């Protein structure tokens, strides 16, 4: 935090390093129940280079963050007084040199810690003159009646305030209305339209043979024709199933309270470990579907499954890590951490992927289509532009996104806005609603696609279902 000659770096776990934490032991001595008044921390002669760094930090509103007994505490390092009648000679950069810690305790447990800077103890660092600064601190212990089990409530309270909860529940009600409308819409289609179609097609077998078939009945021999690029298609299914399982496990951990506020790095550690352990699900799903679609090169299919998510993720990481190194940011991962992640991928993820693929290949599951596929595909009639893939994706993605965008705001605020997200139960409800809405809208659009005699539905259903991700990316 402050410029000292030597610091002791804290040994961090994988999640803390991935989170960008690079913690060191501060020189403050906050002994239990020991009050202090104006204790000297250190005397430091600030050079012109030090002063320049401090001025830049004050100008950009940098703040420090420390932990005491796993409780976070923040404070600004200085303030900028802009030119005014009280400050006639231009803006002044003032560096705080005294911190006051107030620590609340209950019996032998620390309950809360706060820090404030004293505006009466500052040093003017506006000019490029070397200056000797005595950094001081004081400590006051105050008894509290808050039980130790509830000491984290203060940090979780921000997202649970009544006005915020009202917005969250409004989001859920909005989503539920969307689900009900879609359910009614689908029920109408399935109960009336399909029922009428079945009656028409099966009422009289002889008369049906004389009629010219229309709609989805006309292409019944093409509906189950295997999709193009079936190896890639099965890899998408495998990777998607793995990520879905990953999301479910993360939610389970969150709901039982593993990711409590400021459990540093727990989420990143869980993501890496669970992703590695669920790679067998991806291998099994991809290989099983690939075998059902009469694929032969299952080794290439497994390689594609393993690289489909990790490949773009690795390329993105390389770019961001290079930028972080160039800016000397703590977000840059050390070489040792990169080696650990590569070892996890090599020794855990890849073997489980292969084992899952072997199990899926030997499952001997057969693709059972309800009707025979014709030898030659029917030609798809000319369709209006709004029946194309892009317009259909836009329609399919908008409804699920409209059901979750309010909750997304709070998630992004916790990622980039230094806010804390703790209402995992509401997030889980929204996640379930997202799955239901996505499934319903994809089923409806697939039916409409088949009704206009367009039988290439495999890829369209995947793209329409996943188009919500495009909206989320744009919003992000």
CSV table of C-alpha atoms in Angstrom, one decimal:
chain,number,residue,atom,x,y,z
A,1,UNK,CA,0.0,0.0,0.0
A,2,UNK,CA,2.4,2.7,1.2
A,3,UNK,CA,5.9,2.8,-0.3
A,4,UNK,CA,8.2,0.8,1.9
A,5,UNK,CA,11.6,-0.7,1.3
A,6,UNK,CA,10.5,-4.4,1.6
A,7,UNK,CA,7.1,-6.2,1.8
A,8,UNK,CA,6.3,-9.8,2.7
A,9,UNK,CA,4.0,-11.2,0.0
A,10,UNK,CA,1.1,-13.4,1.2
A,11,UNK,CA,0.9,-16.9,-0.3
A,12,UNK,CA,-2.3,-17.1,-2.3
A,13,UNK,CA,-4.4,-19.9,-3.6
A,14,UNK,CA,-5.3,-20.4,-7.2
A,15,UNK,CA,-8.6,-18.5,-7.0
A,16,UNK,CA,-7.0,-15.5,-5.4
A,17,UNK,CA,-4.4,-15.3,-8.1
A,18,UNK,CA,-7.0,-15.7,-10.9
A,19,UNK,CA,-9.0,-12.9,-9.2
A,20,UNK,CA,-6.0,-10.5,-9.5
A,21,UNK,CA,-5.2,-10.4,-5.8
A,22,UNK,CA,-1.5,-9.8,-4.9
A,23,UNK,CA,-1.6,-9.3,-1.2
A,24,UNK,CA,1.3,-8.3,1.1
A,25,UNK,CA,1.6,-8.0,4.9
A,26,UNK,CA,1.0,-4.4,6.0
A,27,UNK,CA,3.0,-2.9,8.9
A,28,UNK,CA,0.0,-2.0,11.0
A,29,UNK,CA,0.0,-3.8,14.4
A,30,UNK,CA,-3.7,-4.2,15.4
A,31,UNK,CA,-3.3,-6.4,18.5
A,32,UNK,CA,-6.5,-7.6,20.1
A,33,UNK,CA,-8.1,-5.1,22.6
A,34,UNK,CA,-5.0,-2.9,22.4
A,35,UNK,CA,-5.9,0.8,21.7
A,36,UNK,CA,-3.3,3.1,20.2
A,37,UNK,CA,-3.1,6.8,19.7
A,38,UNK,CA,-0.9,8.2,16.9
A,39,UNK,CA,1.4,5.3,16.6
A,40,UNK,CA,4.3,5.7,14.1
A,41,UNK,CA,4.0,3.4,11.2
A,42,UNK,CA,7.1,4.5,9.4
A,43,UNK,CA,9.1,7.6,8.2
A,44,UNK,CA,9.6,7.7,4.5
A,45,UNK,CA,11.3,10.2,2.3
A,46,UNK,CA,9.2,10.5,-0.8
A,47,UNK,CA,11.2,11.1,-4.0
A,48,UNK,CA,10.0,13.0,-7.1
A,49,UNK,CA,9.1,9.6,-8.7
A,50,UNK,CA,7.1,8.6,-5.6
A,51,UNK,CA,5.3,11.9,-5.5
A,52,UNK,CA,4.4,11.5,-9.2
A,53,UNK,CA,2.9,8.1,-8.5
A,54,UNK,CA,0.9,9.3,-5.6
A,55,UNK,CA,-0.5,12.4,-7.5
A,56,UNK,CA,-1.6,10.1,-10.4
A,57,UNK,CA,-3.3,7.7,-7.9
A,58,UNK,CA,-5.0,10.6,-6.1
A,59,UNK,CA,-6.2,12.1,-9.4
A,60,UNK,CA,-7.7,8.7,-10.5
A,61,UNK,CA,-9.4,8.2,-7.1
A,62,UNK,CA,-7.3,5.1,-6.2
A,63,UNK,CA,-8.1,3.5,-2.9
A,64,UNK,CA,-6.5,0.8,-0.8
A,65,UNK,CA,-8.1,-2.4,0.4
A,66,UNK,CA,-6.9,-4.4,3.4
A,67,UNK,CA,-8.1,-7.5,5.2
A,68,UNK,CA,-8.2,-8.0,9.0
A,69,UNK,CA,-9.4,-11.3,10.2
A,70,UNK,CA,-10.8,-11.9,6.7
A,71,UNK,CA,-12.9,-8.7,7.0
A,72,UNK,CA,-12.3,-6.1,4.2
A,73,UNK,CA,-11.6,-2.4,4.8
A,74,UNK,CA,-11.2,0.4,2.3
A,75,UNK,CA,-9.9,3.9,2.3
A,76,UNK,CA,-8.7,6.6,-0.1
A,77,UNK,CA,-5.0,7.5,-0.1
A,78,UNK,CA,-5.5,11.2,-0.6
A,79,UNK,CA,-7.7,13.9,-2.0
A,80,UNK,CA,-7.6,16.5,-4.7
A,81,UNK,CA,-8.6,20.1,-3.8
A,82,UNK,CA,-9.5,21.8,-7.0
A,83,UNK,CA,-8.9,25.5,-7.6
A,84,UNK,CA,-11.4,27.7,-5.7
A,85,UNK,CA,-11.5,30.8,-3.5
A,86,UNK,CA,-10.3,28.6,-0.6
A,87,UNK,CA,-7.5,27.2,-2.9
A,88,UNK,CA,-6.5,30.2,-5.0
A,89,UNK,CA,-3.2,28.9,-6.3
A,90,UNK,CA,-4.5,26.0,-8.4
A,91,UNK,CA,-5.4,22.4,-7.5
A,92,UNK,CA,-3.6,20.8,-4.6
A,93,UNK,CA,-2.8,17.2,-4.1
A,94,UNK,CA,-3.1,16.1,-0.4
A,95,UNK,CA,-1.8,12.8,0.8
A,96,UNK,CA,-3.3,11.3,3.9
A,97,UNK,CA,-0.7,10.4,6.5
A,98,UNK,CA,-2.9,9.2,9.4
A,99,UNK,CA,-5.4,6.3,9.5
A,100,UNK,CA,-7.8,5.6,12.3
A,101,UNK,CA,-9.0,2.0,12.7
A,102,UNK,CA,-12.2,1.3,14.7
A,103,UNK,CA,-12.6,-2.4,15.4
A,104,UNK,CA,-15.8,-3.9,16.9
A,105,UNK,CA,-15.5,-7.1,18.9
A,106,UNK,CA,-17.8,-9.6,20.7
A,107,UNK,CA,-16.1,-11.6,23.5
A,108,UNK,CA,-13.0,-12.9,21.8
A,109,UNK,CA,-14.2,-12.5,18.2
A,110,UNK,CA,-13.7,-9.6,15.7
A,111,UNK,CA,-17.1,-8.5,14.3
A,112,UNK,CA,-16.4,-5.5,12.2
A,113,UNK,CA,-13.6,-3.1,11.2
A,114,UNK,CA,-13.8,0.4,9.8
A,115,UNK,CA,-11.1,2.8,8.8
A,116,UNK,CA,-11.2,6.5,8.2
A,117,UNK,CA,-8.7,9.1,7.2
A,118,UNK,CA,-8.1,12.3,9.2
A,119,UNK,CA,-8.3,15.4,6.9
A,120,UNK,CA,-6.3,17.3,9.5
A,121,UNK,CA,-3.3,15.1,9.0
A,122,UNK,CA,-2.3,15.6,5.3
A,123,UNK,CA,0.8,16.5,3.4
A,124,UNK,CA,0.8,18.7,0.3
A,125,UNK,CA,2.6,16.8,-2.6
A,126,UNK,CA,1.6,19.2,-5.4
A,127,UNK,CA,5.2,20.3,-6.0
A,128,UNK,CA,8.0,18.1,-7.1
A,129,UNK,CA,10.0,18.5,-4.0
A,130,UNK,CA,11.3,15.6,-1.9
A,131,UNK,CA,9.4,15.5,1.4
A,132,UNK,CA,9.8,13.5,4.6
A,133,UNK,CA,6.5,12.0,5.8
A,134,UNK,CA,5.7,10.3,9.1
A,135,UNK,CA,2.9,7.9,8.5
A,136,UNK,CA,0.8,7.4,11.6
A,137,UNK,CA,-2.2,5.3,12.7
A,138,UNK,CA,-4.5,4.9,15.7
A,139,UNK,CA,-6.6,2.0,16.9
A,140,UNK,CA,-9.8,1.9,18.9
A,141,UNK,CA,-11.6,-1.2,20.1
A,142,UNK,CA,-15.4,-1.0,20.7
A,143,UNK,CA,-17.6,-3.8,22.1
A,144,UNK,CA,-20.5,-5.0,20.0
A,145,UNK,CA,-23.5,-7.2,20.6
A,146,UNK,CA,-23.6,-8.6,17.1
A,147,UNK,CA,-22.9,-12.4,17.1
A,148,UNK,CA,-19.9,-13.7,15.2
A,149,UNK,CA,-22.2,-15.7,12.8
A,150,UNK,CA,-23.8,-12.5,11.5
A,151,UNK,CA,-20.7,-10.4,11.0
A,152,UNK,CA,-20.8,-10.8,7.2
A,153,UNK,CA,-24.4,-9.5,7.1
A,154,UNK,CA,-23.1,-5.9,6.7
A,155,UNK,CA,-21.4,-6.8,3.4
A,156,UNK,CA,-24.3,-8.8,2.1
A,157,UNK,CA,-26.9,-6.2,3.1
A,158,UNK,CA,-26.3,-3.9,0.1
A,159,UNK,CA,-27.9,-6.1,-2.5
A,160,UNK,CA,-30.7,-7.1,0.0
A,161,UNK,CA,-32.0,-3.6,0.8
A,162,UNK,CA,-35.8,-3.3,0.4
A,163,UNK,CA,-35.6,-1.1,-2.7
A,164,UNK,CA,-33.2,-3.6,-4.4
A,165,UNK,CA,-35.3,-6.6,-3.4
A,166,UNK,CA,-38.3,-4.9,-5.0
A,167,UNK,CA,-36.4,-4.6,-8.3
A,168,UNK,CA,-35.3,-8.3,-8.1
A,169,UNK,CA,-38.9,-9.5,-7.5
A,170,UNK,CA,-40.1,-7.2,-10.3
A,171,UNK,CA,-37.6,-8.9,-12.5
A,172,UNK,CA,-38.9,-12.4,-11.5
A,173,UNK,CA,-42.6,-11.4,-12.0
A,174,UNK,CA,-41.7,-9.9,-15.4
A,175,UNK,CA,-40.0,-13.2,-16.3
A,176,UNK,CA,-42.9,-15.3,-15.0
A,177,UNK,CA,-45.4,-13.4,-17.1
A,178,UNK,CA,-43.2,-14.1,-20.1
A,179,UNK,CA,-43.1,-17.8,-19.3
A,180,UNK,CA,-46.9,-17.9,-18.8
A,181,UNK,CA,-47.5,-16.1,-22.2
A,182,UNK,CA,-45.1,-18.5,-23.9
A,183,UNK,CA,-46.7,-21.5,-22.2
A,184,UNK,CA,-50.2,-20.4,-23.4
A,185,UNK,CA,-48.8,-19.7,-26.8
A,186,UNK,CA,-47.2,-23.2,-27.1
A,187,UNK,CA,-50.2,-24.9,-25.6
A,188,UNK,CA,-52.4,-23.3,-28.3
A,189,UNK,CA,-50.1,-24.6,-31.0
A,190,UNK,CA,-49.8,-28.1,-29.6
A,191,UNK,CA,-53.4,-28.6,-28.6
A,192,UNK,CA,-55.1,-26.9,-31.6
A,193,UNK,CA,-52.9,-26.7,-34.6
A,194,UNK,CA,-51.1,-30.1,-34.2
A,195,UNK,CA,-54.4,-31.8,-33.2
A,196,UNK,CA,-56.1,-30.5,-36.3
A,197,UNK,CA,-53.1,-31.6,-38.4
A,198,UNK,CA,-53.2,-35.1,-37.0
A,199,UNK,CA,-57.0,-35.3,-37.5
A,200,UNK,CA,-56.6,-34.2,-41.1
A,201,UNK,CA,-53.7,-36.6,-41.8
A,202,UNK,CA,-55.2,-39.7,-40.1
A,203,UNK,CA,-58.9,-39.2,-40.7
A,204,UNK,CA,-59.2,-41.3,-43.8
A,205,UNK,CA,-56.1,-43.1,-45.0
A,206,UNK,CA,-57.4,-43.5,-48.6
A,207,UNK,CA,-58.4,-39.9,-49.0
A,208,UNK,CA,-55.1,-38.8,-47.5
A,209,UNK,CA,-53.1,-40.7,-50.1
A,210,UNK,CA,-55.0,-38.7,-52.8
A,211,UNK,CA,-54.3,-35.3,-51.2
A,212,UNK,CA,-51.2,-33.3,-51.7
A,213,UNK,CA,-49.3,-33.1,-48.5
A,214,UNK,CA,-48.6,-29.7,-47.0
A,215,UNK,CA,-46.6,-28.2,-44.1
A,216,UNK,CA,-44.5,-30.4,-41.9
A,217,UNK,CA,-46.2,-33.5,-43.2
A,218,UNK,CA,-44.8,-32.8,-46.6
A,219,UNK,CA,-41.2,-33.0,-45.3
A,220,UNK,CA,-41.6,-35.9,-42.8
A,221,UNK,CA,-39.0,-37.9,-44.8
A,222,UNK,CA,-36.4,-35.1,-44.4
A,223,UNK,CA,-36.9,-33.9,-40.8
A,224,UNK,CA,-34.5,-36.5,-39.3
A,225,UNK,CA,-31.8,-36.2,-42.0
A,226,UNK,CA,-28.5,-35.8,-40.2
A,227,UNK,CA,-27.2,-32.2,-39.9
A,228,UNK,CA,-24.2,-30.9,-41.8
A,229,UNK,CA,-20.9,-30.7,-39.9
A,230,UNK,CA,-22.2,-33.3,-37.4
A,231,UNK,CA,-18.9,-33.6,-35.6
A,232,UNK,CA,-19.0,-29.9,-34.8
A,233,UNK,CA,-22.7,-30.2,-33.9
A,234,UNK,CA,-22.0,-33.0,-31.4
A,235,UNK,CA,-19.0,-31.0,-30.0
A,236,UNK,CA,-21.4,-28.1,-29.4
A,237,UNK,CA,-23.9,-30.4,-27.6
A,238,UNK,CA,-21.1,-31.9,-25.5
A,239,UNK,CA,-19.6,-28.5,-24.5
A,240,UNK,CA,-23.0,-27.1,-23.8
A,241,UNK,CA,-24.0,-30.0,-21.6
A,242,UNK,CA,-20.7,-29.6,-19.6
A,243,UNK,CA,-21.3,-25.8,-19.1
A,244,UNK,CA,-24.9,-26.5,-18.0
A,245,UNK,CA,-23.6,-29.0,-15.5
A,246,UNK,CA,-21.0,-26.5,-14.4
A,247,UNK,CA,-23.6,-23.9,-13.8
A,248,UNK,CA,-25.8,-26.3,-11.8
A,249,UNK,CA,-22.9,-27.3,-9.5
A,250,UNK,CA,-21.9,-23.6,-9.0
A,251,UNK,CA,-25.5,-22.7,-8.1
A,252,UNK,CA,-25.6,-25.6,-5.6
A,253,UNK,CA,-22.4,-24.4,-3.9
A,254,UNK,CA,-23.7,-20.8,-3.9
A,255,UNK,CA,-27.1,-21.8,-2.3
A,256,UNK,CA,-25.4,-23.7,0.5
A,257,UNK,CA,-23.3,-20.6,1.3
A,258,UNK,CA,-19.8,-21.4,0.0
A,259,UNK,CA,-19.5,-18.1,-1.8
A,260,UNK,CA,-20.1,-15.8,1.2
A,261,UNK,CA,-18.9,-12.2,0.8
A,262,UNK,CA,-15.2,-11.8,0.5
A,263,UNK,CA,-14.4,-15.5,0.5
A,264,UNK,CA,-11.5,-14.5,-1.8
A,265,UNK,CA,-11.0,-16.6,-4.9
A,266,UNK,CA,-13.6,-19.3,-3.9
A,267,UNK,CA,-15.6,-18.8,-7.1
A,268,UNK,CA,-12.6,-19.0,-9.4
A,269,UNK,CA,-11.2,-22.0,-7.7
A,270,UNK,CA,-14.7,-23.7,-7.9
A,271,UNK,CA,-15.0,-22.9,-11.6
A,272,UNK,CA,-11.6,-24.3,-12.5
A,273,UNK,CA,-12.0,-27.5,-10.4
A,274,UNK,CA,-15.6,-28.2,-11.4
A,275,UNK,CA,-14.9,-27.5,-15.1
A,276,UNK,CA,-12.1,-30.0,-15.0
A,277,UNK,CA,-14.1,-32.7,-13.3
A,278,UNK,CA,-17.2,-32.3,-15.6
A,279,UNK,CA,-15.2,-32.7,-18.8
A,280,UNK,CA,-16.3,-36.4,-18.8
A,281,UNK,CA,-19.9,-35.2,-19.3
A,282,UNK,CA,-18.8,-33.3,-22.4
A,283,UNK,CA,-16.9,-36.4,-23.8
A,284,UNK,CA,-19.8,-38.8,-23.1
A,285,UNK,CA,-22.5,-36.5,-24.6
A,286,UNK,CA,-20.5,-35.6,-27.7
A,287,UNK,CA,-19.3,-39.2,-28.5
A,288,UNK,CA,-22.8,-40.7,-27.8
A,289,UNK,CA,-24.5,-38.3,-30.2
A,290,UNK,CA,-21.8,-38.6,-32.8
A,291,UNK,CA,-22.1,-42.4,-32.7
A,292,UNK,CA,-25.9,-42.1,-33.1
A,293,UNK,CA,-25.4,-39.8,-36.1
A,294,UNK,CA,-23.2,-42.6,-37.7
A,295,UNK,CA,-20.0,-40.6,-37.3
A,296,UNK,CA,-16.7,-42.6,-37.7
A,297,UNK,CA,-13.9,-40.3,-36.7
A,298,UNK,CA,-14.7,-40.1,-32.9
A,299,UNK,CA,-11.2,-39.2,-32.0
A,300,UNK,CA,-11.4,-35.9,-34.0
A,301,UNK,CA,-14.8,-35.4,-32.5
A,302,UNK,CA,-13.3,-35.6,-28.9
A,303,UNK,CA,-10.5,-33.2,-29.9
A,304,UNK,CA,-13.0,-30.8,-31.2
A,305,UNK,CA,-15.1,-31.1,-28.1
A,306,UNK,CA,-12.1,-30.4,-25.9
A,307,UNK,CA,-11.0,-27.4,-27.8
A,308,UNK,CA,-14.3,-25.8,-28.6
A,309,UNK,CA,-14.6,-23.9,-25.4
A,310,UNK,CA,-11.0,-24.0,-24.1
A,311,UNK,CA,-9.5,-22.9,-27.5
A,312,UNK,CA,-11.2,-19.5,-27.7
A,313,UNK,CA,-10.8,-19.1,-24.0
A,314,UNK,CA,-7.1,-19.6,-24.2
A,315,UNK,CA,-6.7,-17.2,-27.1
A,316,UNK,CA,-8.7,-14.5,-25.2
A,317,UNK,CA,-6.6,-15.2,-22.1
A,318,UNK,CA,-3.3,-14.8,-24.1
A,319,UNK,CA,-4.4,-11.4,-25.4
A,320,UNK,CA,-5.7,-10.1,-22.1
A,321,UNK,CA,-2.7,-11.4,-20.2
A,322,UNK,CA,-0.3,-9.7,-22.7
A,323,UNK,CA,-2.1,-6.4,-22.2
A,324,UNK,CA,-2.0,-6.8,-18.4
A,325,UNK,CA,1.7,-7.5,-18.5
A,326,UNK,CA,2.3,-4.4,-20.7
A,327,UNK,CA,0.4,-2.3,-18.2
A,328,UNK,CA,2.1,-4.0,-15.2
A,329,UNK,CA,-1.3,-4.9,-13.8
A,330,UNK,CA,-1.9,-7.5,-11.1
A,331,UNK,CA,-4.4,-9.2,-13.5
A,332,UNK,CA,-1.5,-10.7,-15.3
A,333,UNK,CA,-1.1,-14.3,-14.2
A,334,UNK,CA,2.3,-15.5,-13.0
A,335,UNK,CA,4.1,-18.2,-15.0
A,336,UNK,CA,3.6,-20.7,-12.1
A,337,UNK,CA,-0.2,-20.3,-12.1
A,338,UNK,CA,-0.3,-20.7,-15.9
A,339,UNK,CA,1.7,-24.0,-15.5
A,340,UNK,CA,-0.7,-25.2,-12.8
A,341,UNK,CA,-3.8,-24.6,-15.0
A,342,UNK,CA,-2.1,-26.3,-18.0
A,343,UNK,CA,-1.3,-29.3,-15.7
A,344,UNK,CA,-5.0,-29.5,-14.5
A,345,UNK,CA,-6.1,-29.4,-18.2
A,346,UNK,CA,-3.5,-32.1,-19.2
A,347,UNK,CA,-3.8,-34.4,-16.2
A,348,UNK,CA,-7.5,-34.1,-15.3
A,349,UNK,CA,-9.6,-32.5,-18.0
A,350,UNK,CA,-8.2,-34.4,-21.0
A,351,UNK,CA,-8.2,-37.9,-19.4
A,352,UNK,CA,-11.8,-37.5,-18.2
A,353,UNK,CA,-12.8,-36.2,-21.6
A,354,UNK,CA,-11.4,-39.3,-23.3
A,355,UNK,CA,-12.9,-41.7,-20.7
A,356,UNK,CA,-16.3,-40.0,-21.2
A,357,UNK,CA,-15.9,-40.3,-24.9
A,358,UNK,CA,-15.1,-44.0,-24.7
A,359,UNK,CA,-18.1,-44.6,-22.5
A,360,UNK,CA,-20.3,-42.7,-24.9
A,361,UNK,CA,-19.0,-44.6,-27.9
A,362,UNK,CA,-19.5,-48.0,-26.3
A,363,UNK,CA,-23.0,-47.0,-25.0
A,364,UNK,CA,-24.4,-48.5,-28.3
A,365,UNK,CA,-27.3,-46.0,-28.3
A,366,UNK,CA,-29.0,-45.9,-31.7
A,367,UNK,CA,-30.8,-43.0,-33.3
A,368,UNK,CA,-34.4,-44.0,-33.5
A,369,UNK,CA,-36.3,-41.7,-35.9
A,370,UNK,CA,-40.1,-42.2,-35.9
A,371,UNK,CA,-40.2,-42.2,-39.7
A,372,UNK,CA,-37.9,-43.2,-42.5
A,373,UNK,CA,-35.6,-40.7,-44.1
A,374,UNK,CA,-35.8,-40.3,-47.9
A,375,UNK,CA,-32.7,-40.9,-50.0
A,376,UNK,CA,-32.6,-37.4,-51.5
A,377,UNK,CA,-33.5,-34.2,-49.6
A,378,UNK,CA,-36.4,-32.1,-50.8
A,379,UNK,CA,-35.7,-28.6,-52.1
A,380,UNK,CA,-36.6,-25.9,-49.6
A,381,UNK,CA,-39.1,-23.4,-51.1
A,382,UNK,CA,-38.2,-19.7,-51.3
A,383,UNK,CA,-38.9,-18.0,-47.9
A,384,UNK,CA,-39.3,-14.4,-46.9
A,385,UNK,CA,-36.3,-12.7,-45.2
A,386,UNK,CA,-37.7,-12.9,-41.7
A,387,UNK,CA,-37.7,-16.7,-42.0
A,388,UNK,CA,-33.9,-16.6,-42.3
A,389,UNK,CA,-31.4,-17.6,-39.6
A,390,UNK,CA,-30.4,-14.1,-38.4
A,391,UNK,CA,-33.9,-12.7,-38.0
A,392,UNK,CA,-35.0,-15.9,-36.2
A,393,UNK,CA,-32.0,-15.7,-33.9
A,394,UNK,CA,-32.9,-12.1,-33.1
A,395,UNK,CA,-36.4,-13.0,-32.2
A,396,UNK,CA,-35.4,-16.1,-30.2
A,397,UNK,CA,-32.7,-14.2,-28.2
A,398,UNK,CA,-34.7,-11.1,-27.3
A,399,UNK,CA,-37.5,-12.8,-25.2
A,400,UNK,CA,-35.1,-14.7,-22.9
A,401,UNK,CA,-32.9,-11.7,-22.6
A,402,UNK,CA,-35.9,-9.5,-21.7
A,403,UNK,CA,-36.6,-11.9,-18.9
A,404,UNK,CA,-33.1,-11.7,-17.3
A,405,UNK,CA,-31.7,-8.3,-18.2
A,406,UNK,CA,-32.6,-6.7,-14.8
A,407,UNK,CA,-30.7,-9.4,-12.9
A,408,UNK,CA,-27.8,-9.0,-15.4
A,409,UNK,CA,-27.4,-5.4,-14.3
A,410,UNK,CA,-26.6,-6.5,-10.7
A,411,UNK,CA,-24.3,-9.2,-11.9
A,412,UNK,CA,-22.3,-6.9,-14.1
A,413,UNK,CA,-22.2,-4.3,-11.3
A,414,UNK,CA,-20.6,-6.9,-9.0
A,415,UNK,CA,-18.1,-7.8,-11.7
A,416,UNK,CA,-17.0,-4.3,-12.7
A,417,UNK,CA,-18.6,-2.0,-10.2
A,418,UNK,CA,-17.1,-3.3,-6.9
A,419,UNK,CA,-20.5,-4.2,-5.6
A,420,UNK,CA,-21.3,-7.5,-4.0
A,421,UNK,CA,-23.9,-9.9,-5.3
A,422,UNK,CA,-25.3,-12.3,-2.7
A,423,UNK,CA,-28.9,-13.1,-3.6
A,424,UNK,CA,-28.1,-16.5,-5.3
A,425,UNK,CA,-31.5,-17.8,-4.6
A,426,UNK,CA,-33.1,-15.2,-6.8
A,427,UNK,CA,-30.4,-15.7,-9.4
A,428,UNK,CA,-31.1,-19.4,-9.5
A,429,UNK,CA,-34.9,-18.7,-10.0
A,430,UNK,CA,-34.0,-16.4,-12.9
A,431,UNK,CA,-31.7,-19.1,-14.3
A,432,UNK,CA,-34.5,-21.7,-14.3
A,433,UNK,CA,-36.8,-19.1,-16.0
A,434,UNK,CA,-34.2,-18.5,-18.6
A,435,UNK,CA,-33.9,-22.2,-19.4
A,436,UNK,CA,-37.7,-22.5,-19.7
A,437,UNK,CA,-38.2,-19.5,-21.9
A,438,UNK,CA,-35.3,-20.5,-24.1
A,439,UNK,CA,-36.7,-24.0,-24.6
A,440,UNK,CA,-40.2,-22.7,-25.3
A,441,UNK,CA,-39.2,-20.1,-27.8
A,442,UNK,CA,-36.9,-22.6,-29.6
A,443,UNK,CA,-39.7,-25.2,-29.8
A,444,UNK,CA,-42.1,-22.6,-31.2
A,445,UNK,CA,-39.7,-21.3,-33.8
A,446,UNK,CA,-38.7,-24.9,-34.8
A,447,UNK,CA,-42.4,-25.7,-35.4
A,448,UNK,CA,-42.9,-22.6,-37.6
A,449,UNK,CA,-39.8,-23.5,-39.5
A,450,UNK,CA,-41.0,-27.0,-40.3
A,451,UNK,CA,-44.5,-25.7,-41.1
A,452,UNK,CA,-43.0,-23.7,-44.0
A,453,UNK,CA,-41.3,-26.9,-45.3
A,454,UNK,CA,-37.8,-25.9,-44.1
A,455,UNK,CA,-36.3,-29.1,-42.8
A,456,UNK,CA,-32.8,-27.9,-41.8
A,457,UNK,CA,-33.7,-27.4,-38.2
A,458,UNK,CA,-30.8,-28.9,-36.3
A,459,UNK,CA,-28.4,-26.0,-36.4
A,460,UNK,CA,-31.2,-23.4,-36.4
A,461,UNK,CA,-32.5,-24.7,-33.1
A,462,UNK,CA,-29.0,-24.5,-31.5
A,463,UNK,CA,-28.3,-21.0,-32.9
A,464,UNK,CA,-31.8,-19.7,-31.8
A,465,UNK,CA,-31.4,-21.2,-28.3
A,466,UNK,CA,-27.9,-19.7,-27.9
A,467,UNK,CA,-28.7,-16.3,-29.4
A,468,UNK,CA,-29.5,-15.0,-25.9
A,469,UNK,CA,-25.7,-15.1,-25.4
A,470,UNK,CA,-25.2,-12.6,-28.2
A,471,UNK,CA,-27.6,-10.2,-26.4
A,472,UNK,CA,-25.9,-10.7,-23.1
A,473,UNK,CA,-22.5,-10.0,-24.7
A,474,UNK,CA,-23.8,-6.8,-26.3
A,475,UNK,CA,-25.3,-5.7,-23.0
A,476,UNK,CA,-22.1,-6.5,-21.2
